[in-house]
Every structure is written in structure tokens, then in C-alpha cells.
Short mmCIF file of C-alpha atoms in Angstrom, two decimals:
data_model
loop_
_atom_site.label_atom_id
_atom_site.label_comp_id
_atom_site.label_asym_id
_atom_site.label_seq_id
_atom_site.Cartn_x
_atom_site.Cartn_y
_atom_site.Cartn_z
CA MET B 1 -91.70 -43.46 -98.77
CA PHE B 2 -89.18 -42.57 -101.47
CA GLY B 3 -87.32 -44.59 -104.07
CA SER B 4 -88.11 -48.15 -102.98
CA SER B 5 -88.28 -49.51 -106.55
CA PHE B 6 -85.63 -50.27 -109.17
CA LYS B 7 -84.64 -47.30 -111.30
CA PRO B 8 -83.29 -48.28 -114.72
CA PRO B 9 -80.05 -46.80 -115.99
CA GLN B 10 -80.31 -43.97 -118.48
CA SER B 11 -79.59 -46.34 -121.37
CA LEU B 12 -82.81 -48.24 -120.59
CA ALA B 13 -85.03 -45.26 -119.81
CA GLY B 14 -88.31 -45.59 -121.66
CA ARG B 15 -87.40 -49.05 -122.95
CA ILE B 16 -88.61 -51.17 -120.06
CA PRO B 17 -91.79 -50.89 -117.98
CA ALA B 18 -91.54 -49.02 -114.70
CA ALA B 19 -91.02 -51.25 -111.70
CA PRO B 20 -93.92 -51.50 -109.23
CA ARG B 21 -93.24 -50.72 -105.61
CA PRO B 22 -92.45 -53.71 -103.39
CA THR B 23 -95.55 -55.23 -101.81
CA THR B 24 -94.73 -55.59 -98.11
CA SER B 25 -94.09 -52.78 -95.68
CA LEU B 26 -90.72 -54.28 -94.76
CA GLN B 27 -89.60 -54.26 -98.39
CA LYS B 28 -90.87 -50.75 -98.99
CA MET B 29 -89.07 -49.43 -95.95
CA SER B 30 -85.75 -51.24 -96.32
CA HIS B 31 -85.42 -50.54 -100.05
CA SER B 32 -86.21 -46.87 -99.57
CA LEU B 33 -83.33 -46.45 -97.10
CA PRO B 34 -79.62 -46.19 -97.98
CA LEU B 35 -77.94 -49.52 -98.66
CA VAL B 36 -76.20 -49.82 -95.29
CA PHE B 37 -79.50 -49.53 -93.43
CA HIS B 38 -81.18 -51.97 -95.82
CA LEU B 39 -78.44 -54.51 -95.07
CA LEU B 40 -78.84 -53.93 -91.33
CA ILE B 41 -82.61 -54.47 -91.46
CA THR B 42 -82.34 -57.59 -93.61
CA GLY B 43 -79.65 -58.99 -91.30
CA ILE B 44 -81.97 -58.60 -88.33
CA TYR B 45 -84.79 -60.20 -90.33
CA PHE B 46 -82.56 -63.16 -91.29
CA THR B 47 -81.62 -63.74 -87.67
CA ILE B 48 -85.22 -63.70 -86.47
CA ALA B 49 -86.46 -65.91 -89.33
CA LEU B 50 -83.74 -68.51 -88.80
CA THR B 51 -84.23 -68.55 -85.04
CA VAL B 52 -87.99 -69.02 -85.34
CA SER B 53 -87.57 -71.79 -87.92
CA ILE B 54 -85.06 -73.69 -85.79
CA LEU B 55 -87.18 -73.41 -82.64
CA THR B 56 -90.30 -74.46 -84.52
CA HIS B 57 -88.45 -77.45 -85.96
CA ILE B 58 -87.35 -78.51 -82.46
CA ILE B 59 -90.66 -77.89 -80.69
CA ASP B 60 -93.32 -78.71 -83.29
CA GLY B 61 -91.34 -80.67 -85.83
CA PRO B 62 -90.30 -79.76 -89.38
CA LEU B 63 -92.58 -78.05 -91.87
CA LEU B 64 -92.49 -81.24 -93.95
CA SER B 65 -92.01 -84.60 -92.28
CA SER B 66 -88.86 -85.66 -94.16
CA TRP B 67 -86.92 -82.45 -93.50
CA THR B 68 -83.81 -82.58 -91.38
CA MET B 69 -82.61 -79.59 -89.38
CA MET B 70 -80.22 -78.69 -92.21
CA THR B 71 -83.12 -78.77 -94.67
CA THR B 72 -85.10 -76.42 -92.46
CA ILE B 73 -82.15 -74.04 -92.13
CA ALA B 74 -81.48 -74.00 -95.88
CA HIS B 75 -85.16 -73.38 -96.63
CA SER B 76 -85.48 -70.65 -94.01
CA PHE B 77 -82.30 -68.85 -95.07
CA MET B 78 -83.18 -68.82 -98.76
CA LYS B 79 -86.74 -67.77 -98.03
CA ALA B 80 -85.47 -64.86 -95.92
CA VAL B 81 -83.10 -63.76 -98.71
CA LEU B 82 -85.80 -63.81 -101.36
CA SER B 83 -88.48 -62.32 -99.12
CA THR B 84 -86.34 -59.24 -98.50
CA HIS B 85 -85.00 -58.90 -102.03
CA SER B 86 -87.90 -58.66 -104.40
CA PRO B 87 -86.82 -58.38 -108.06
CA GLN B 88 -88.07 -54.80 -108.28
CA GLY B 89 -86.48 -53.68 -105.01
CA ARG B 90 -84.17 -50.67 -105.31
CA HIS B 91 -81.17 -52.51 -103.86
CA SER B 92 -81.87 -55.99 -105.23
CA PHE B 93 -80.12 -55.60 -108.56
CA ASP B 94 -76.96 -54.13 -107.07
CA ILE B 95 -76.72 -56.75 -104.30
CA VAL B 96 -77.54 -59.81 -106.40
CA ARG B 97 -75.35 -58.77 -109.30
CA PHE B 98 -72.48 -58.08 -106.91
CA ALA B 99 -72.91 -61.56 -105.47
CA THR B 100 -73.20 -62.96 -108.99
CA GLY B 101 -69.89 -61.41 -109.95
CA PHE B 102 -68.07 -62.87 -106.95
CA LYS B 103 -66.00 -65.88 -107.95
CA LEU B 104 -65.92 -68.66 -105.38
CA PRO B 105 -62.31 -69.84 -105.07
CA LYS B 106 -61.59 -72.77 -107.35
CA PHE B 107 -59.87 -74.69 -104.55
CA LEU B 108 -63.29 -75.18 -102.92
CA PHE B 109 -64.24 -77.55 -105.73
CA ASP B 110 -62.68 -80.88 -106.62
CA ALA B 111 -62.71 -80.06 -110.32
CA ASP B 112 -60.68 -78.30 -112.97
CA ILE B 113 -62.33 -74.94 -113.76
CA LYS B 114 -60.98 -72.92 -116.66
CA GLU B 115 -62.35 -69.68 -118.02
CA THR B 116 -62.68 -69.43 -121.77
CA SER B 117 -64.52 -67.48 -124.44
CA ILE B 118 -66.25 -67.91 -127.77
CA THR B 119 -66.00 -65.54 -130.71
CA VAL B 120 -69.22 -65.19 -132.67
CA GLU B 121 -68.91 -63.91 -136.23
CA ASN B 122 -71.94 -62.93 -138.31
CA SER B 123 -73.77 -62.39 -135.04
CA ASP B 124 -76.40 -60.29 -136.78
CA ILE B 125 -77.22 -63.15 -139.17
CA LEU B 126 -77.55 -65.59 -136.26
CA SER B 127 -79.81 -63.14 -134.44
CA ASP B 128 -82.14 -62.82 -137.42
CA ALA B 129 -82.29 -66.60 -137.81
CA VAL B 130 -83.33 -67.07 -134.17
CA LYS B 131 -86.10 -64.49 -134.48
CA GLU B 132 -87.38 -66.08 -137.68
CA ALA B 133 -87.35 -69.54 -136.08
CA LEU B 134 -89.30 -68.31 -133.05
CA GLN B 135 -91.66 -66.19 -135.20
CA VAL B 136 -90.94 -62.94 -133.36
CA LYS B 137 -89.11 -60.96 -136.04
CA GLY B 138 -90.38 -57.38 -136.08
CA LYS B 139 -92.40 -57.83 -132.88
CA LEU B 140 -89.84 -56.84 -130.22
CA ASN B 141 -90.06 -53.66 -128.16
CA PHE B 142 -86.38 -52.93 -128.68
CA GLU B 143 -83.21 -54.64 -129.74
CA PRO B 144 -79.81 -54.17 -128.09
CA GLU B 145 -77.05 -52.83 -130.28
CA MET B 146 -75.72 -55.73 -132.31
CA GLU B 147 -72.10 -56.11 -133.33
CA SER B 148 -71.27 -58.39 -136.22
CA VAL B 149 -68.45 -59.93 -134.17
CA ARG B 150 -68.77 -60.37 -130.42
CA THR B 151 -67.51 -62.52 -127.56
CA ILE B 152 -69.29 -64.84 -125.11
CA GLU B 153 -67.41 -65.57 -121.91
CA GLY B 154 -67.80 -68.87 -120.10
CA GLU B 155 -66.02 -71.60 -118.20
CA TRP B 156 -65.16 -75.26 -118.61
CA VAL B 157 -65.75 -77.51 -115.61
CA ARG B 158 -64.05 -80.91 -115.66
CA ASP B 159 -63.95 -83.39 -112.84
CA LYS B 160 -60.50 -84.82 -112.29
CA ASP B 161 -61.87 -88.30 -113.06
CA SER B 162 -63.73 -87.29 -116.24
CA ALA B 163 -63.37 -90.26 -118.53
CA ASN B 164 -65.71 -89.90 -121.50
CA ASP B 165 -66.17 -87.54 -124.44
CA ASN B 166 -69.63 -86.27 -123.50
CA VAL B 167 -70.13 -82.53 -123.17
CA ILE B 168 -72.92 -80.91 -121.19
CA LEU B 169 -73.89 -77.38 -122.20
CA TYR B 170 -75.17 -76.00 -118.89
CA LEU B 171 -77.45 -72.94 -119.00
CA HIS B 172 -77.75 -71.41 -115.55
CA GLY B 173 -80.97 -70.13 -114.01
CA GLY B 174 -81.72 -66.78 -112.38
CA ALA B 175 -85.12 -65.55 -113.64
CA HIS B 176 -83.46 -64.35 -116.88
CA ILE B 177 -81.95 -61.38 -115.04
CA PHE B 178 -79.50 -62.74 -112.44
CA MET B 179 -76.72 -65.29 -111.81
CA SER B 180 -73.70 -66.50 -113.77
CA PRO B 181 -71.46 -69.55 -114.22
CA HIS B 182 -69.75 -68.60 -110.94
CA THR B 183 -72.94 -68.90 -108.89
CA HIS B 184 -73.64 -72.41 -110.17
CA ARG B 185 -70.33 -74.13 -109.52
CA ALA B 186 -71.89 -76.16 -106.69
CA ILE B 187 -74.11 -77.74 -109.36
CA THR B 188 -71.84 -77.83 -112.41
CA THR B 189 -68.91 -79.45 -110.58
CA ARG B 190 -71.18 -82.21 -109.31
CA VAL B 191 -72.68 -82.67 -112.77
CA SER B 192 -69.18 -83.25 -114.13
CA LYS B 193 -68.32 -85.59 -111.25
CA HIS B 194 -71.37 -87.81 -111.61
CA THR B 195 -71.59 -87.91 -115.40
CA LYS B 196 -67.80 -87.92 -115.90
CA SER B 197 -68.39 -85.34 -118.62
CA ALA B 198 -66.95 -81.95 -119.45
CA VAL B 199 -69.40 -79.15 -118.66
CA PHE B 200 -69.40 -75.83 -120.51
CA VAL B 201 -71.23 -72.96 -118.78
CA PRO B 202 -71.67 -69.78 -120.85
CA ASN B 203 -72.09 -66.37 -119.29
CA TYR B 204 -74.96 -65.54 -121.60
CA ARG B 205 -76.55 -62.10 -121.81
CA LEU B 206 -79.24 -61.14 -119.29
CA ALA B 207 -82.23 -58.80 -119.11
CA PRO B 208 -83.00 -55.98 -118.72
CA GLU B 209 -79.97 -54.79 -120.71
CA ASN B 210 -80.29 -57.74 -123.11
CA PRO B 211 -83.84 -59.11 -123.08
CA PHE B 212 -85.38 -61.92 -125.13
CA PRO B 213 -84.07 -63.44 -127.36
CA SER B 214 -80.46 -62.47 -126.55
CA ALA B 215 -79.84 -65.46 -124.26
CA ILE B 216 -81.18 -67.85 -126.89
CA GLU B 217 -78.84 -66.39 -129.50
CA ASP B 218 -75.91 -66.93 -127.13
CA ALA B 219 -76.98 -70.49 -126.34
CA LEU B 220 -77.22 -71.28 -130.06
CA ALA B 221 -73.79 -69.76 -130.71
CA CYS B 222 -72.30 -71.93 -127.95
CA TYR B 223 -73.95 -75.07 -129.34
CA LEU B 224 -72.59 -74.31 -132.81
CA ALA B 225 -69.11 -73.69 -131.40
CA LEU B 226 -69.20 -77.06 -129.65
CA THR B 227 -70.56 -79.13 -132.53
CA GLN B 228 -69.46 -77.26 -135.68
CA PRO B 229 -72.14 -78.94 -137.86
CA GLU B 230 -71.12 -79.33 -141.49
CA GLY B 231 -72.74 -77.14 -144.11
CA VAL B 232 -74.13 -74.63 -141.60
CA LEU B 233 -73.42 -71.10 -142.82
CA LEU B 234 -75.50 -69.48 -140.10
CA SER B 235 -72.63 -68.21 -137.99
CA LYS B 236 -68.94 -68.81 -137.41
CA SER B 237 -68.77 -69.49 -133.68
CA ARG B 238 -65.51 -70.82 -132.30
CA PHE B 239 -63.70 -71.19 -128.99
CA ASN B 240 -60.74 -68.89 -128.61
CA GLN B 241 -58.81 -71.65 -126.87
CA GLU B 242 -58.24 -74.97 -128.58
CA THR B 243 -61.32 -77.13 -128.03
CA GLN B 244 -62.12 -80.42 -129.70
CA VAL B 245 -65.28 -80.46 -131.79
CA VAL B 246 -67.94 -82.79 -130.37
CA SER B 247 -70.59 -84.72 -132.24
CA ASN B 248 -74.10 -83.49 -131.49
CA THR B 249 -74.85 -87.05 -130.31
CA ARG B 250 -72.39 -86.51 -127.44
CA VAL B 251 -73.82 -83.16 -126.33
CA PHE B 252 -76.50 -82.78 -123.65
CA LEU B 253 -78.35 -79.58 -122.78
CA MET B 254 -78.93 -78.92 -119.10
CA GLY B 255 -80.35 -76.02 -117.13
CA ASP B 256 -82.11 -75.07 -113.91
CA SER B 257 -85.18 -72.87 -113.47
CA SER B 258 -85.10 -70.22 -116.25
CA GLY B 259 -82.09 -72.09 -117.62
CA GLY B 260 -84.37 -75.07 -118.14
CA CYS B 261 -86.66 -72.78 -120.11
CA LEU B 262 -83.65 -71.65 -122.17
CA CYS B 263 -82.83 -75.28 -123.00
CA LEU B 264 -86.29 -75.79 -124.49
CA GLN B 265 -86.14 -72.47 -126.33
CA LEU B 266 -82.87 -73.60 -127.89
CA LEU B 267 -84.39 -76.95 -128.87
CA GLN B 268 -87.20 -75.12 -130.65
CA VAL B 269 -84.69 -73.08 -132.62
CA LEU B 270 -82.59 -76.12 -133.53
CA ARG B 271 -85.68 -77.93 -134.78
CA GLU B 272 -86.99 -75.03 -136.83
CA LEU B 273 -83.55 -74.39 -138.40
CA ASN B 274 -83.12 -78.12 -139.15
CA LEU B 275 -79.92 -78.26 -137.15
CA PRO B 276 -78.67 -81.49 -135.53
CA MET B 277 -80.28 -82.14 -132.16
CA PRO B 278 -78.31 -82.93 -128.98
CA ALA B 279 -78.38 -86.37 -127.39
CA GLY B 280 -80.82 -85.21 -124.73
CA ALA B 281 -81.82 -82.49 -122.29
CA ILE B 282 -81.92 -82.39 -118.49
CA LEU B 283 -84.16 -79.80 -116.84
CA LEU B 284 -83.90 -79.02 -113.12
CA SER B 285 -86.96 -77.31 -111.60
CA PRO B 286 -87.77 -75.71 -114.96
CA PHE B 287 -89.72 -72.45 -115.11
CA LEU B 288 -91.75 -73.01 -118.28
CA ASP B 289 -94.99 -71.02 -117.98
CA HIS B 290 -94.31 -67.31 -117.65
CA LYS B 291 -98.02 -66.57 -117.27
CA MET B 292 -97.66 -68.18 -113.80
CA GLU B 293 -101.27 -69.28 -113.60
CA SER B 294 -100.78 -72.80 -112.23
CA SER B 295 -102.10 -73.75 -108.80
CA SER B 296 -98.68 -74.78 -107.42
CA TRP B 297 -97.76 -71.09 -107.15
CA HIS B 298 -100.33 -71.00 -104.34
CA THR B 299 -100.39 -74.50 -102.88
CA ASN B 300 -96.61 -74.71 -102.49
CA TRP B 301 -96.00 -71.11 -101.45
CA ASN B 302 -94.97 -71.99 -97.89
CA THR B 303 -92.92 -75.10 -98.68
CA ASP B 304 -90.82 -73.45 -101.38
CA PHE B 305 -88.36 -70.63 -100.74
CA LEU B 306 -89.14 -69.10 -104.14
CA SER B 307 -91.74 -66.91 -102.47
CA LEU B 308 -90.82 -63.71 -104.24
CA ASP B 309 -93.01 -60.64 -104.50
CA MET B 310 -95.36 -61.75 -107.29
CA LYS B 311 -95.66 -58.21 -108.62
CA GLY B 312 -91.91 -58.16 -108.90
CA VAL B 313 -91.72 -61.57 -110.58
CA LYS B 314 -94.30 -60.54 -113.17
CA TRP B 315 -92.40 -57.32 -113.78
CA ALA B 316 -89.12 -59.22 -114.21
CA VAL B 317 -90.77 -61.58 -116.71
CA GLU B 318 -92.23 -58.60 -118.55
CA ILE B 319 -88.88 -56.86 -118.94
CA TYR B 320 -87.40 -60.14 -120.18
CA SER B 321 -90.16 -60.85 -122.70
CA ASN B 322 -89.41 -57.65 -124.64
CA GLY B 323 -92.96 -57.04 -125.82
CA ILE B 324 -93.80 -60.64 -126.70
CA GLU B 325 -96.91 -62.08 -125.04
CA LEU B 326 -96.11 -64.28 -122.05
CA GLY B 327 -98.22 -67.07 -123.54
CA HIS B 328 -96.21 -67.06 -126.77
CA SER B 329 -94.43 -70.37 -127.36
CA ALA B 330 -91.09 -68.58 -127.68
CA ILE B 331 -91.39 -67.18 -124.14
CA SER B 332 -93.20 -70.05 -122.43
CA PRO B 333 -92.15 -73.40 -123.99
CA ILE B 334 -95.10 -75.15 -122.36
CA TYR B 335 -97.24 -73.67 -125.15
CA ALA B 336 -94.85 -74.69 -127.94
CA ASN B 337 -94.98 -77.46 -130.49
CA LEU B 338 -93.33 -80.22 -128.45
CA GLN B 339 -92.78 -82.73 -131.23
CA ASP B 340 -89.42 -84.08 -132.41
CA PHE B 341 -87.47 -83.28 -129.27
CA PRO B 342 -84.61 -85.50 -128.08
CA PRO B 343 -85.08 -87.52 -124.84
CA ILE B 344 -85.73 -85.23 -121.88
CA LEU B 345 -85.28 -85.82 -118.15
CA ILE B 346 -87.05 -83.41 -115.78
CA GLN B 347 -86.31 -83.29 -112.06
CA SER B 348 -88.49 -81.14 -109.82
CA GLY B 349 -89.45 -80.97 -106.18
CA ASP B 350 -93.09 -81.81 -105.53
CA SER B 351 -93.23 -78.93 -103.03
CA GLU B 352 -92.02 -76.06 -105.22
CA VAL B 353 -94.08 -73.33 -106.83
CA VAL B 354 -93.22 -74.35 -110.40
CA SER B 355 -93.88 -78.09 -109.96
CA ASP B 356 -97.02 -77.79 -112.09
CA ASP B 357 -94.87 -76.49 -114.96
CA ALA B 358 -93.01 -79.80 -114.97
CA LEU B 359 -96.21 -81.85 -114.74
CA ARG B 360 -97.98 -80.00 -117.52
CA PHE B 361 -94.96 -80.08 -119.78
CA TYR B 362 -94.65 -83.84 -119.27
CA GLN B 363 -98.29 -84.41 -120.18
CA LEU B 364 -98.18 -82.19 -123.27
CA ALA B 365 -94.79 -83.41 -124.54
CA THR B 366 -95.60 -87.10 -124.18
CA THR B 367 -98.93 -86.54 -125.91
CA ALA B 368 -96.98 -84.91 -128.74
CA GLY B 369 -94.79 -88.01 -128.98
CA SER B 370 -91.61 -86.79 -127.30
CA GLN B 371 -89.76 -89.06 -124.87
CA VAL B 372 -89.89 -87.45 -121.43
CA GLU B 373 -89.29 -88.73 -117.93
CA LEU B 374 -90.38 -86.67 -114.94
CA GLN B 375 -88.88 -87.29 -111.51
CA LEU B 376 -90.62 -85.52 -108.62
CA TYR B 377 -88.61 -85.42 -105.41
CA ARG B 378 -90.68 -85.72 -102.26
CA HIS B 379 -90.87 -82.57 -100.10
CA MET B 380 -88.17 -80.78 -102.12
CA PHE B 381 -88.08 -77.08 -103.00
CA HIS B 382 -86.73 -75.13 -105.97
CA VAL B 383 -83.43 -76.38 -107.44
CA PHE B 384 -82.69 -78.51 -104.37
CA HIS B 385 -79.68 -79.79 -106.33
CA THR B 386 -77.80 -76.71 -105.08
CA PHE B 387 -77.50 -78.15 -101.57
CA PRO B 388 -75.02 -81.06 -101.43
CA PHE B 389 -76.00 -82.02 -97.85
CA LEU B 390 -79.51 -83.05 -98.99
CA LYS B 391 -79.85 -86.78 -99.64
CA GLU B 392 -82.38 -86.01 -102.36
CA SER B 393 -79.77 -83.93 -104.13
CA GLU B 394 -77.31 -86.82 -104.19
CA VAL B 395 -79.97 -89.22 -105.47
CA ALA B 396 -80.90 -86.72 -108.20
CA PHE B 397 -77.33 -86.55 -109.50
CA MET B 398 -77.17 -90.35 -109.56
CA LYS B 399 -80.30 -90.36 -111.70
CA ILE B 400 -78.81 -87.73 -114.01
CA SER B 401 -75.77 -89.96 -114.45
CA SER B 402 -78.04 -92.89 -115.33
CA PHE B 403 -79.91 -90.79 -117.88
CA VAL B 404 -76.73 -89.69 -119.62
CA GLU B 405 -75.43 -93.24 -119.68
CA SER B 406 -78.74 -94.62 -120.96
CA GLN B 407 -78.48 -92.52 -124.10
CA LYS B 408 -75.41 -94.58 -125.00
CA GLY B 409 -77.50 -97.74 -124.74
CA GLU B 410 -75.90 -98.89 -121.51
CA LEU B 411 -78.07 -100.52 -118.85
CA GLU B 412 -76.22 -99.22 -115.82
CA SER B 413 -74.27 -96.13 -114.87
CA ASP B 414 -70.50 -96.31 -114.73
CA SER B 415 -70.46 -93.77 -111.92
CA GLY B 416 -69.55 -96.37 -109.31
CA ILE B 417 -72.73 -95.63 -107.33
CA SER B 418 -74.94 -98.61 -106.61
CA ILE B 419 -78.41 -97.49 -107.60
CA GLU B 420 -80.86 -99.14 -109.95
CA ASN B 421 -81.10 -97.72 -113.41
CA TYR B 422 -84.17 -95.52 -113.56
CA LYS B 423 -85.58 -97.31 -116.62
CA ASP B 424 -85.96 -100.53 -114.62
CA GLU B 425 -87.70 -99.08 -111.60
CA THR B 426 -91.35 -98.92 -112.64
CA PRO B 427 -93.75 -100.34 -115.19
CA SER B 428 -94.17 -98.52 -118.49
CA VAL B 429 -97.64 -97.22 -117.63
CA SER B 430 -96.12 -93.94 -116.47
CA ASN B 431 -92.86 -92.09 -116.71
CA ILE B 432 -93.63 -89.89 -113.69
CA TYR B 433 -91.88 -91.01 -110.53
CA LEU B 434 -92.00 -89.81 -106.93
CA ILE B 435 -88.56 -90.22 -105.34
CA ASP B 436 -87.43 -89.77 -101.74
CA GLY B 437 -84.06 -89.19 -100.12
CA GLN B 438 -83.28 -92.90 -99.98
CA GLY B 439 -83.79 -93.33 -103.70
CA LYS B 440 -87.08 -95.17 -103.21
CA THR B 441 -89.29 -94.68 -106.25
CA ASP B 442 -93.07 -94.87 -106.58
CA ILE B 443 -95.33 -94.19 -109.54
CA TYR B 444 -96.78 -90.69 -109.26
CA THR B 445 -100.52 -90.88 -109.89
CA LYS B 446 -101.86 -87.48 -108.78
CA ILE B 447 -102.51 -86.13 -112.26
#
């Protein structure tokens, strides 16, 4: 077979490790063929996979007892997409980045979406400060060309009924190499709707062109632009359109998957630089251990759709890490000093491959004295929040609303949704809850 693996552009030649060949015969064959034939083969595979899943659901019942037919279809479709598009596949980057660049029409969402940008001055100074804070200065394989003044694109998402002055800085997921604010509008618009907050989603830099710690530098620049803390000479970051400065006590960090990791990386930097902390952080299915040694990668392989070629995932993580060990606290926050963090809410499916990341982080962070609540959603897969037809997704957004409201000292959400405040649902012996699609909550004890 010829050319089934990703070939880096000339600008990256020699700077990133060579991609391994895809593992399965189907991947090797389809990614070695011209794009049109690859699309034809994957289309046939999708059709077969969906048909088999639907028939199995009808004849033998769902894979997990609580799944509806729509849950089965969503799981099967996503699993087929990821099974045929390993990160190192020759066509994967082109296809996923094309899809990432496609803007879903704004009229599909009941929210005001406006594109904006941030100008970052003294970008080189900010970059050095981040590396010092994370203790990686002088240890990177290579550093992208750095301009003293640069621009970060992004978008504001505001529900038409937004009524408070909270701001959520949303950092999208995508394994550090894919996705954009456009791909996450199904989540960010619902975040704004339920929390009645403005949501800012930056289009931060991605690997392999801009590996670690580029995304962290962008996230910090966005946080500084939002809060404008007094006496901070680190960088002059400002919105190019008029935007009201927000107190750090009204800002929440939020992110899914690798975006959840980015939230914790940013918190580490804020702490080490003695910058004001946000009001809290909300992590959705966070990917926190880049060594990927936890047992859930194996036990939940069939129930999650995040069943990517593991060789490809490890390669993607390696090109992101930029020469830093995967067990370094700057790359994998689960190994970091977890003291002095603001309140954190974690939501994860109990049937996804990174569920152990959430469990281990909870145990380590609470031992370190940080205030963390972990909500595990029964039978749910990776970032189930994406799918609005899932009852678990709706319950999760209600809980997010309650968390945001609770940081203002209020006992109940003002979202208009009748659901008990999460702080009143269980005794204080544990802050790990198992939640189903009806909002029923039990104490999770399997630790």
C-alpha cells in the first residue's frame, strides 16, 4: 500500500514525528486511495454500520439498556466516522479541517452569534510567562514564529434572553488538533440559553502547526482581554470591538474533552502568575491524562464512540506535546498541583473511554483541598452534551445552570426549569453523583 498516513507540509518537515500507518486494513486501504474513493468506501461502511446497529437494537435490544433508538443511531454514526478517520490517516486532516471550517448557518440557532477578534500586544512576553509558569522554558522541540502583535479570532454567543453579566470563556475540544468555535455551536448556544450568560469562544491555535503551549497562551490572552486585571503588565490584550470589561468573579471557564484539559492548564498558569482566578470551571468529558493508561480506555471501548486508532491518538498527543513528557503536569493536568483552584464541576459519561480521567482528577483534587463536584451520567458516551435529543444532555445543562447560579450564593437556578439544586441532592459524604436521563441522582460508590 502507498501513502496511507498523514504527510506533514514542508514547513513542518523534520519538526514533528512521522505518522504511523493506520492500524486496520480498511483504514490502510481507504486512506491510500484518492479522496473520492476514500469517501465512497467510508460511505458504504457508514451505511452498513448504521443498518447493523439499528437491526441489532430492534432484534436484541440496545447496547446499553437506557439507550433509545436515537441514542443508538448517534453512537453508531459517530463511531463509524471516527473508526474510518484515524488521526494519522492521509485524508483525515483535510476532511476534518474542511468540516471544521464550515460555518453552520446562524439561523439554525436561537441565539445571537457575532464574530469578533482580540489583538494581543507583547505576545512574546506573554509566551515566555506561560512557559515559565508551566516550567517548560527551553524544553520544547520547536517554537512557532512569534509576532509581537497578533490577532485571535473568536465569536460571541448570546441567547436572546440573556439576563445577567456572567461571561463563560468556552474552550472547544478536538484532541488539540481539530475543531473550532463553529463546530461547537450546538453546545455553546445551549450554554448561553441555560446559564443566561454571554459565551466567548476563541479560535485558538492548534497543533501540529502550533503545538503546546500555543493554545494556553491564546486562552490566557482571551482571559486577560475579558477581565483586564489592574496592575498586570504581562500583555495588552483587547477586543477589537467594544466589549465591557468583566470582573474575574463573573467569568467561568468551560471546555469539553481537550478543551477541558486546556481549562485546567490555564488555571495552573493563572495560579503560578498570581493572577485573579475565575469564579469557577466546568469540564465536559475532560481528557486529562495524555499517557492514556487508565482502564476505561479498554472497559468502555465498545460503549463510547471515541474508539480511534490508538496508535493515531498517541501520535496526535505526541505532536501536540512538543517534546514535553506526556506525564508532565503541564501536558496532563491530572499530575499537577491541584491546590488553590476555584470551584470545579465535571460532567462525564460513565461509559466513555476517558471516564477514569474524571474520577482520578476528582480524587486527587479533593485530596488537595480543591472544591470539585463530579457528575457521571449513566450509559453516556463522550461529550454527550452535543446531542440535544438526549434527555441526559438536557439534564446536564440544567445542572450547569445550577452550578453557575450557586457561585452567586443562590439556592436555586433562575433558568425556569424545575429541577432540584445539585447541592441539595445527596449527603456530604461524597461529591460524586450518578445521574440518569430523568435527573435521578444516586451517590456513586464504585471508587
